[in-house]
PDB file of N, CA and C in Angstrom:
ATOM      1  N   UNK A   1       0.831  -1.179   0.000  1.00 64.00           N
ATOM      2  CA  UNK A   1       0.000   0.000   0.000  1.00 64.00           C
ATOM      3  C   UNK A   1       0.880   1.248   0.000  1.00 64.00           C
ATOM      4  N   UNK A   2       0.591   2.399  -1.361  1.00 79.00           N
ATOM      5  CA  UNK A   2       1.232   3.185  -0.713  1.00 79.00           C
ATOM      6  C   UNK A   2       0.405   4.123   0.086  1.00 79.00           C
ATOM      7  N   UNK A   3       1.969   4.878   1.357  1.00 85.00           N
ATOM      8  CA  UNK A   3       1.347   5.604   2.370  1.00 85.00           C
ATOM      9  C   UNK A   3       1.285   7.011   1.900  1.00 85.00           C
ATOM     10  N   UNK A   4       1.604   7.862   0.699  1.00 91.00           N
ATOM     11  CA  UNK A   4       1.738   8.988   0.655  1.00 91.00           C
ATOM     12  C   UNK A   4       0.972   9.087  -1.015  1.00 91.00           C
ATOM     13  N   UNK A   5       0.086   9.842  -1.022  1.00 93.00           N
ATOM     14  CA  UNK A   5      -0.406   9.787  -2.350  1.00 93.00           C
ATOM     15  C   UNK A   5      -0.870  11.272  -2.455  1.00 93.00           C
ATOM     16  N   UNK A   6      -0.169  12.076  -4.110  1.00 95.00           N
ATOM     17  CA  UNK A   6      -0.725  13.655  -4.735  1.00 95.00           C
ATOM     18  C   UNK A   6      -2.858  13.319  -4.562  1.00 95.00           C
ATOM     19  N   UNK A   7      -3.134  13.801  -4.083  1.00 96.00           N
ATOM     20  CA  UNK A   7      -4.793  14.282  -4.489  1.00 96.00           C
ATOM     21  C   UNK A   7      -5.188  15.599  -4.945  1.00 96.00           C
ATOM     22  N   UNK A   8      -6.074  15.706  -5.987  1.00 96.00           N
ATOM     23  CA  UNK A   8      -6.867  17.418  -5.791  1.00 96.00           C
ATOM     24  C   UNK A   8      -7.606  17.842  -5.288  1.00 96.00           C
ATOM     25  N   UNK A   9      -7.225  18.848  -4.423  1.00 94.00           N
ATOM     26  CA  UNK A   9      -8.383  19.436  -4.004  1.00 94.00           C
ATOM     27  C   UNK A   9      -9.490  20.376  -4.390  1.00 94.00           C
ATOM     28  N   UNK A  10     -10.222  20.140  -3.238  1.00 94.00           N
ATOM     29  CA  UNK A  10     -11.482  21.374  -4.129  1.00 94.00           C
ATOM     30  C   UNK A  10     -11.423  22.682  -5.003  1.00 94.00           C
ATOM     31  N   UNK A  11     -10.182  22.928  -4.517  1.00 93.00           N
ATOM     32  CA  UNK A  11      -9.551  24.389  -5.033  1.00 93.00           C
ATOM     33  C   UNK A  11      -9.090  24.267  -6.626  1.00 93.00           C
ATOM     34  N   UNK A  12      -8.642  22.689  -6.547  1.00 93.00           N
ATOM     35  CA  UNK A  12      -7.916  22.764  -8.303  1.00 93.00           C
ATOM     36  C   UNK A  12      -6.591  22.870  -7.692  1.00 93.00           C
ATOM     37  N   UNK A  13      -6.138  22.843  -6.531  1.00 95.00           N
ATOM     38  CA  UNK A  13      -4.459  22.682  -6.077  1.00 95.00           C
ATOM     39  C   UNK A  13      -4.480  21.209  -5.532  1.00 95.00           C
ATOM     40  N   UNK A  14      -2.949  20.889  -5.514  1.00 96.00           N
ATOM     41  CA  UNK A  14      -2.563  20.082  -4.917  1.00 96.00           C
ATOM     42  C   UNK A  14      -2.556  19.130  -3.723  1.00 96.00           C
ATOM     43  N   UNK A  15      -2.519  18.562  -3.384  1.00 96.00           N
ATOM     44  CA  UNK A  15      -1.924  18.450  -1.616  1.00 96.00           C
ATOM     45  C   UNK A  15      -1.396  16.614  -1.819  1.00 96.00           C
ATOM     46  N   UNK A  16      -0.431  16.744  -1.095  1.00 95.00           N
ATOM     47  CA  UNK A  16       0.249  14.875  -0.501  1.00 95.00           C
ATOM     48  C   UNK A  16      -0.712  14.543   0.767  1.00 95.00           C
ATOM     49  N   UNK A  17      -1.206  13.537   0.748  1.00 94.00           N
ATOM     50  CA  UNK A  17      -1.634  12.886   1.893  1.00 94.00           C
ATOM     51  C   UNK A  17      -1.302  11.605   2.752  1.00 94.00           C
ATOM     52  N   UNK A  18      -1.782  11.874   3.865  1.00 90.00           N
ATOM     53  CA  UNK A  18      -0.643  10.556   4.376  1.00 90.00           C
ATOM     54  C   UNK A  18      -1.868   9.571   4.570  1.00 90.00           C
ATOM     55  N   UNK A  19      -1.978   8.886   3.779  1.00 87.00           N
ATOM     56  CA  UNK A  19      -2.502   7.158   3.873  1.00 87.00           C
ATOM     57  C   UNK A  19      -2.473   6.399   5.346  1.00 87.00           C
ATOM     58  N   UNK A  20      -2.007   7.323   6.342  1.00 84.00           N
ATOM     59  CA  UNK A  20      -1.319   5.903   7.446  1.00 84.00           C
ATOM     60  C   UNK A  20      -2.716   6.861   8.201  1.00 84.00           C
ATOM     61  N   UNK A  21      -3.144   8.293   8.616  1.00 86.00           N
ATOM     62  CA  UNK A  21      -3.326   8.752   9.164  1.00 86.00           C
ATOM     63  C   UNK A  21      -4.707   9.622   8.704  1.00 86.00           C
ATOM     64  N   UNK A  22      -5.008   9.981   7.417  1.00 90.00           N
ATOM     65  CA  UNK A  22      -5.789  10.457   6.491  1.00 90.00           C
ATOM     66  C   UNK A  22      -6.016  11.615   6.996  1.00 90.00           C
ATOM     67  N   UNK A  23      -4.356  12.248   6.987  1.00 92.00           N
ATOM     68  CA  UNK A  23      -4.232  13.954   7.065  1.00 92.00           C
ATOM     69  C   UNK A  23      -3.355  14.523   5.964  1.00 92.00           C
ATOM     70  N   UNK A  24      -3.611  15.972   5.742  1.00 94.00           N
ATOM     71  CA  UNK A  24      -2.569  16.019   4.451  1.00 94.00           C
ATOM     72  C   UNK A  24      -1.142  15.568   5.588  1.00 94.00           C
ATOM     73  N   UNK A  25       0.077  15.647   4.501  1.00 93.00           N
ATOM     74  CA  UNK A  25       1.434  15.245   4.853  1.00 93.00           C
ATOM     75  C   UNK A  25       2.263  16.884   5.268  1.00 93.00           C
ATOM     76  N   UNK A  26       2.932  16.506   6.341  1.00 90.00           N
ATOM     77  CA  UNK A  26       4.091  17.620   6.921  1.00 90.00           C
ATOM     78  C   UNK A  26       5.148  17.406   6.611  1.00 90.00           C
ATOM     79  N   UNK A  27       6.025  18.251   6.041  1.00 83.00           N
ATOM     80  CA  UNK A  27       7.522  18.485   6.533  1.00 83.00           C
ATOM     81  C   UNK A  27       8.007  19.447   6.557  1.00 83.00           C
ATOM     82  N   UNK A  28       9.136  19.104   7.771  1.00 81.00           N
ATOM     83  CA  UNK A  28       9.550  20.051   8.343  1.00 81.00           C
ATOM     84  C   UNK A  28       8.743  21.294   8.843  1.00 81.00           C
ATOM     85  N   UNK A  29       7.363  20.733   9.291  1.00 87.00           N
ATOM     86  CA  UNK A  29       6.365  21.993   9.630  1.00 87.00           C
ATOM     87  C   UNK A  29       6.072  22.570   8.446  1.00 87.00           C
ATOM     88  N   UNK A  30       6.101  22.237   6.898  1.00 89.00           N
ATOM     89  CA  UNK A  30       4.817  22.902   6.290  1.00 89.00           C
ATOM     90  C   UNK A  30       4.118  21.420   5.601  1.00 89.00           C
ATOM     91  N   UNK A  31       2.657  22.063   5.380  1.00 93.00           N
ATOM     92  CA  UNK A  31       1.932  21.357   5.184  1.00 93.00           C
ATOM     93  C   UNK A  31       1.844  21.100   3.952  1.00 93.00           C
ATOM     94  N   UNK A  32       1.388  20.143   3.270  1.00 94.00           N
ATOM     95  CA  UNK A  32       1.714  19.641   1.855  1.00 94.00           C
ATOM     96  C   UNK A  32       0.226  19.575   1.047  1.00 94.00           C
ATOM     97  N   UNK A  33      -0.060  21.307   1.049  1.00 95.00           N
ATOM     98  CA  UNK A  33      -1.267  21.554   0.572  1.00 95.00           C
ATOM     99  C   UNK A  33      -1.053  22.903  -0.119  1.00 95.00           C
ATOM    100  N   UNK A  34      -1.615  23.512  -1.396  1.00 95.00           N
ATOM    101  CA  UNK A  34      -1.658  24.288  -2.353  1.00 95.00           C
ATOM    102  C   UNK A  34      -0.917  23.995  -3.099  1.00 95.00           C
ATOM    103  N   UNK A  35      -0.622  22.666  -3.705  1.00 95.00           N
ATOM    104  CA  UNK A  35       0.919  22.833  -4.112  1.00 95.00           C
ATOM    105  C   UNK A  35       0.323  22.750  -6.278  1.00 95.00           C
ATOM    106  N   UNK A  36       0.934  22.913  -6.839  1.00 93.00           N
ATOM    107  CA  UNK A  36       0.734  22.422  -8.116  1.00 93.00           C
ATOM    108  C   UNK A  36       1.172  21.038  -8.569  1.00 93.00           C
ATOM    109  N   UNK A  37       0.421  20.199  -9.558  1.00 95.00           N
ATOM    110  CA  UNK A  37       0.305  19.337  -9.550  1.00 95.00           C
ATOM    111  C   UNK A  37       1.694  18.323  -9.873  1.00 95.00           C
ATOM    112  N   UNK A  38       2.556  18.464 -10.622  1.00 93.00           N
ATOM    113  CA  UNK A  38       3.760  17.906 -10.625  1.00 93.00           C
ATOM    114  C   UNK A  38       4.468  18.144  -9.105  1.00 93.00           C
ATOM    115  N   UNK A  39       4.316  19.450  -8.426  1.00 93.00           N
ATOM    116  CA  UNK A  39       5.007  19.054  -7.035  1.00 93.00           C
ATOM    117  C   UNK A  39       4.800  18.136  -6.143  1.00 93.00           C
ATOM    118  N   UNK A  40       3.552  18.436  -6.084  1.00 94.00           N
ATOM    119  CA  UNK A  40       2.681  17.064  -5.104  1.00 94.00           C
ATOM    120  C   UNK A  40       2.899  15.689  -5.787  1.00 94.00           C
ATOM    121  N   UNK A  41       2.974  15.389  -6.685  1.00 94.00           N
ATOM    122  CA  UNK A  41       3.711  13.966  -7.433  1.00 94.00           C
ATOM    123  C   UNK A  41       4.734  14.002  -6.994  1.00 94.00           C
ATOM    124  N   UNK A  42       5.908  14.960  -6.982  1.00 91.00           N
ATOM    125  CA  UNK A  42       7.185  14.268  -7.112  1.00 91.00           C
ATOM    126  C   UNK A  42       6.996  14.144  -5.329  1.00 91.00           C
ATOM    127  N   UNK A  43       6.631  15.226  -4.708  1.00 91.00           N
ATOM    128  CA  UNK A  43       6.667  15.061  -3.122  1.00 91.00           C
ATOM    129  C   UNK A  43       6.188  13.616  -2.690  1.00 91.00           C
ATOM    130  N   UNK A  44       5.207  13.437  -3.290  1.00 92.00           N
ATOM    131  CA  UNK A  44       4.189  11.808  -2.813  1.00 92.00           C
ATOM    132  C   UNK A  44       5.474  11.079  -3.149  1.00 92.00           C
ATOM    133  N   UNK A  45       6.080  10.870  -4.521  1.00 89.00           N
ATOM    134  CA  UNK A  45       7.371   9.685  -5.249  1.00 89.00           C
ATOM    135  C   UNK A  45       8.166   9.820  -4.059  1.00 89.00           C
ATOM    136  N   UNK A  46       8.439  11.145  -3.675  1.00 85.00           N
ATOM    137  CA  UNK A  46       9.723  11.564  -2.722  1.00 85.00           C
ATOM    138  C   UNK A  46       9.928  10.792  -1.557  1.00 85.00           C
ATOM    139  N   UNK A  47       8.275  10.542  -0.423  1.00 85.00           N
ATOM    140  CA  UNK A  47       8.145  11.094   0.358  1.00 85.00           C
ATOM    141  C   UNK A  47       8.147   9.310   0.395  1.00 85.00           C
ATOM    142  N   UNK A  48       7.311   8.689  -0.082  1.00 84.00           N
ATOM    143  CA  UNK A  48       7.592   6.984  -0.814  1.00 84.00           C
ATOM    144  C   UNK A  48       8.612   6.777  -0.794  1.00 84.00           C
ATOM    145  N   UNK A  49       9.631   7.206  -1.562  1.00 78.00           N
ATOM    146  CA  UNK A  49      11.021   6.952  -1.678  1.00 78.00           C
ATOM    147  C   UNK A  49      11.925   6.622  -0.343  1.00 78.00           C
ATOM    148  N   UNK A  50      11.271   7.655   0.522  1.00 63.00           N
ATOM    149  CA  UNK A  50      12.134   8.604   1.503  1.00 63.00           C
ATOM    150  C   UNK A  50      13.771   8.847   1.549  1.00 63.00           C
ATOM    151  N   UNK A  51      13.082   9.890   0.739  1.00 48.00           N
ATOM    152  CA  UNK A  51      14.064  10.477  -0.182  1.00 48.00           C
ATOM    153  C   UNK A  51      14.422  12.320   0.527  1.00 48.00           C
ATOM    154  N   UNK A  52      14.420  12.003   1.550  1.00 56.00           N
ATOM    155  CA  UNK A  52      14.348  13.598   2.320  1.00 56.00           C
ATOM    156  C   UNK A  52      14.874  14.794   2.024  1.00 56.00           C
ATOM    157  N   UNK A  53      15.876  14.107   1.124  1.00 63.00           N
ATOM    158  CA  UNK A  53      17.023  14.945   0.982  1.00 63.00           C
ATOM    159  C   UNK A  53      16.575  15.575   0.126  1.00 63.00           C
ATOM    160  N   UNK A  54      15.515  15.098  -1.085  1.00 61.00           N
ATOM    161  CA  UNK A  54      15.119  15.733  -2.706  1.00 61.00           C
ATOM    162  C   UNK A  54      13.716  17.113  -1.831  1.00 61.00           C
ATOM    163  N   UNK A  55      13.063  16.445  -0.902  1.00 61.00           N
ATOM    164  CA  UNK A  55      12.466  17.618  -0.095  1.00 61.00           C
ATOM    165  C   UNK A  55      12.996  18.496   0.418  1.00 61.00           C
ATOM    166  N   UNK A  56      13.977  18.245   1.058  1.00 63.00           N
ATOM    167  CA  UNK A  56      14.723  19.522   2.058  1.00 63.00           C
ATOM    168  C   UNK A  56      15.039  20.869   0.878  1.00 63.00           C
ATOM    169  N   UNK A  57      15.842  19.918  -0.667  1.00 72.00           N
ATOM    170  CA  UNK A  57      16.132  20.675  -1.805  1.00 72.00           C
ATOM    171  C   UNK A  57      14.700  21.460  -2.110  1.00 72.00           C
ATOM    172  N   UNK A  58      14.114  20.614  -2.067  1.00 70.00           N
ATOM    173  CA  UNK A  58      12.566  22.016  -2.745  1.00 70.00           C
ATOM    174  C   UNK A  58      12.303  22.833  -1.730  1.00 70.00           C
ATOM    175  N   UNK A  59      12.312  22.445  -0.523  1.00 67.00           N
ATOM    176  CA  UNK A  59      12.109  23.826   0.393  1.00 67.00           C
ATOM    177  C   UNK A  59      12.786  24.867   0.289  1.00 67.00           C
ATOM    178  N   UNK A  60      14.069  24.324  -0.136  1.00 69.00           N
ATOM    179  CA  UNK A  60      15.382  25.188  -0.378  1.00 69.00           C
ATOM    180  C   UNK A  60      15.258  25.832  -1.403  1.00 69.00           C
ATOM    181  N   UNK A  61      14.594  25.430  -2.256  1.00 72.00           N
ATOM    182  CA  UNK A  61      14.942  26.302  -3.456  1.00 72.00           C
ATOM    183  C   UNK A  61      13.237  26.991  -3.319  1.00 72.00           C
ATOM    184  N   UNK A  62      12.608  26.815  -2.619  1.00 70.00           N
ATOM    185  CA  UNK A  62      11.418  27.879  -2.607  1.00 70.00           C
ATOM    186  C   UNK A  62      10.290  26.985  -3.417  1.00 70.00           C
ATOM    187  N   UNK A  63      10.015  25.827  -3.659  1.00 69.00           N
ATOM    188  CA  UNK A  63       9.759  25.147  -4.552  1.00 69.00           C
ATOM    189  C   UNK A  63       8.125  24.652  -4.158  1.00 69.00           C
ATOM    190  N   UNK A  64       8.196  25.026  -2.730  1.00 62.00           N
ATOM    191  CA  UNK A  64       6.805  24.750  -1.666  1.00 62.00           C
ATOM    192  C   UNK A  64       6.599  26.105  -0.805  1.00 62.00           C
ATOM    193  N   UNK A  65       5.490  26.511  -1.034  1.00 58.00           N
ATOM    194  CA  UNK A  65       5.110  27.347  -0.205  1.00 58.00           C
ATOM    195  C   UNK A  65       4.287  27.042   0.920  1.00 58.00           C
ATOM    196  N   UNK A  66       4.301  27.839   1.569  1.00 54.00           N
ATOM    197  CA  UNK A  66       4.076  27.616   3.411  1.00 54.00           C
ATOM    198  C   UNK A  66       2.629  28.505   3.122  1.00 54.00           C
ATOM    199  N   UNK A  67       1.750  27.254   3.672  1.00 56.00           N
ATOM    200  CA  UNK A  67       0.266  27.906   3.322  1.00 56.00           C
ATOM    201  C   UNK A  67      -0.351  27.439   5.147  1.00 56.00           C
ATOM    202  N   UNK A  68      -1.483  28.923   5.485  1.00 52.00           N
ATOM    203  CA  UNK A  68      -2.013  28.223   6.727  1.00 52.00           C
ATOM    204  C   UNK A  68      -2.922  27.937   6.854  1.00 52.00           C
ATOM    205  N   UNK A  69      -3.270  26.974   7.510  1.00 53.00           N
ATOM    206  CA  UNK A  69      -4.371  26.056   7.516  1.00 53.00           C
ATOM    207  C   UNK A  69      -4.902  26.356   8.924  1.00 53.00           C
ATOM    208  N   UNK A  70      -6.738  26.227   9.606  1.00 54.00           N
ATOM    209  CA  UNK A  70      -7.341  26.293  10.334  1.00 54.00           C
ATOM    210  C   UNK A  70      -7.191  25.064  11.251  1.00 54.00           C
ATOM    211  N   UNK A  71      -7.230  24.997  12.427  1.00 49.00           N
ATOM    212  CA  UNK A  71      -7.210  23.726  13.249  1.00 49.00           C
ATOM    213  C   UNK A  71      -8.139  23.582  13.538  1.00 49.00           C
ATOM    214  N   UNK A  72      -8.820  22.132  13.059  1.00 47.00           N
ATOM    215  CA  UNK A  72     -10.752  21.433  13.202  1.00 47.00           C
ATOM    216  C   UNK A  72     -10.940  21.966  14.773  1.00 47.00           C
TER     217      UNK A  72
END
């Protein structure tokens, strides 16, 4: 099974979700929601992979933006 899978949301953006927990996915404290659709793929491949290092690089290069979300 995989645990990390790209979905769309209502908006027409992105988001990774975590399969284990059925919340979107975190790292490093941002949330893995607004994203466009090839990011959220490679993040889900990434995140599958665990491949941290190819994430840490997209944060780094600005590649994910830090969006805030309401707490239920």
């Amino acid at each position: 099974m995989t645990r990390y899978v790209a979905v769309q949301e209502p908006t027409c953006t992105w988001a990774v979700f975590d399969t284990l927990n059925d919340l979107p996915a975190e790292f490093d404290g941002v949330t893995l929601i607004g994203l466009e659709e090839a990011e959220a793929l490679e993040l889900a491949a990434s995140a599958n992979d665990q491949c941290s290092d190819r994430l840490r690089e997209a944060l780094a290069l600005g590649r994910l933006r830090l969006v805030a979300t309401k707490a239920a």
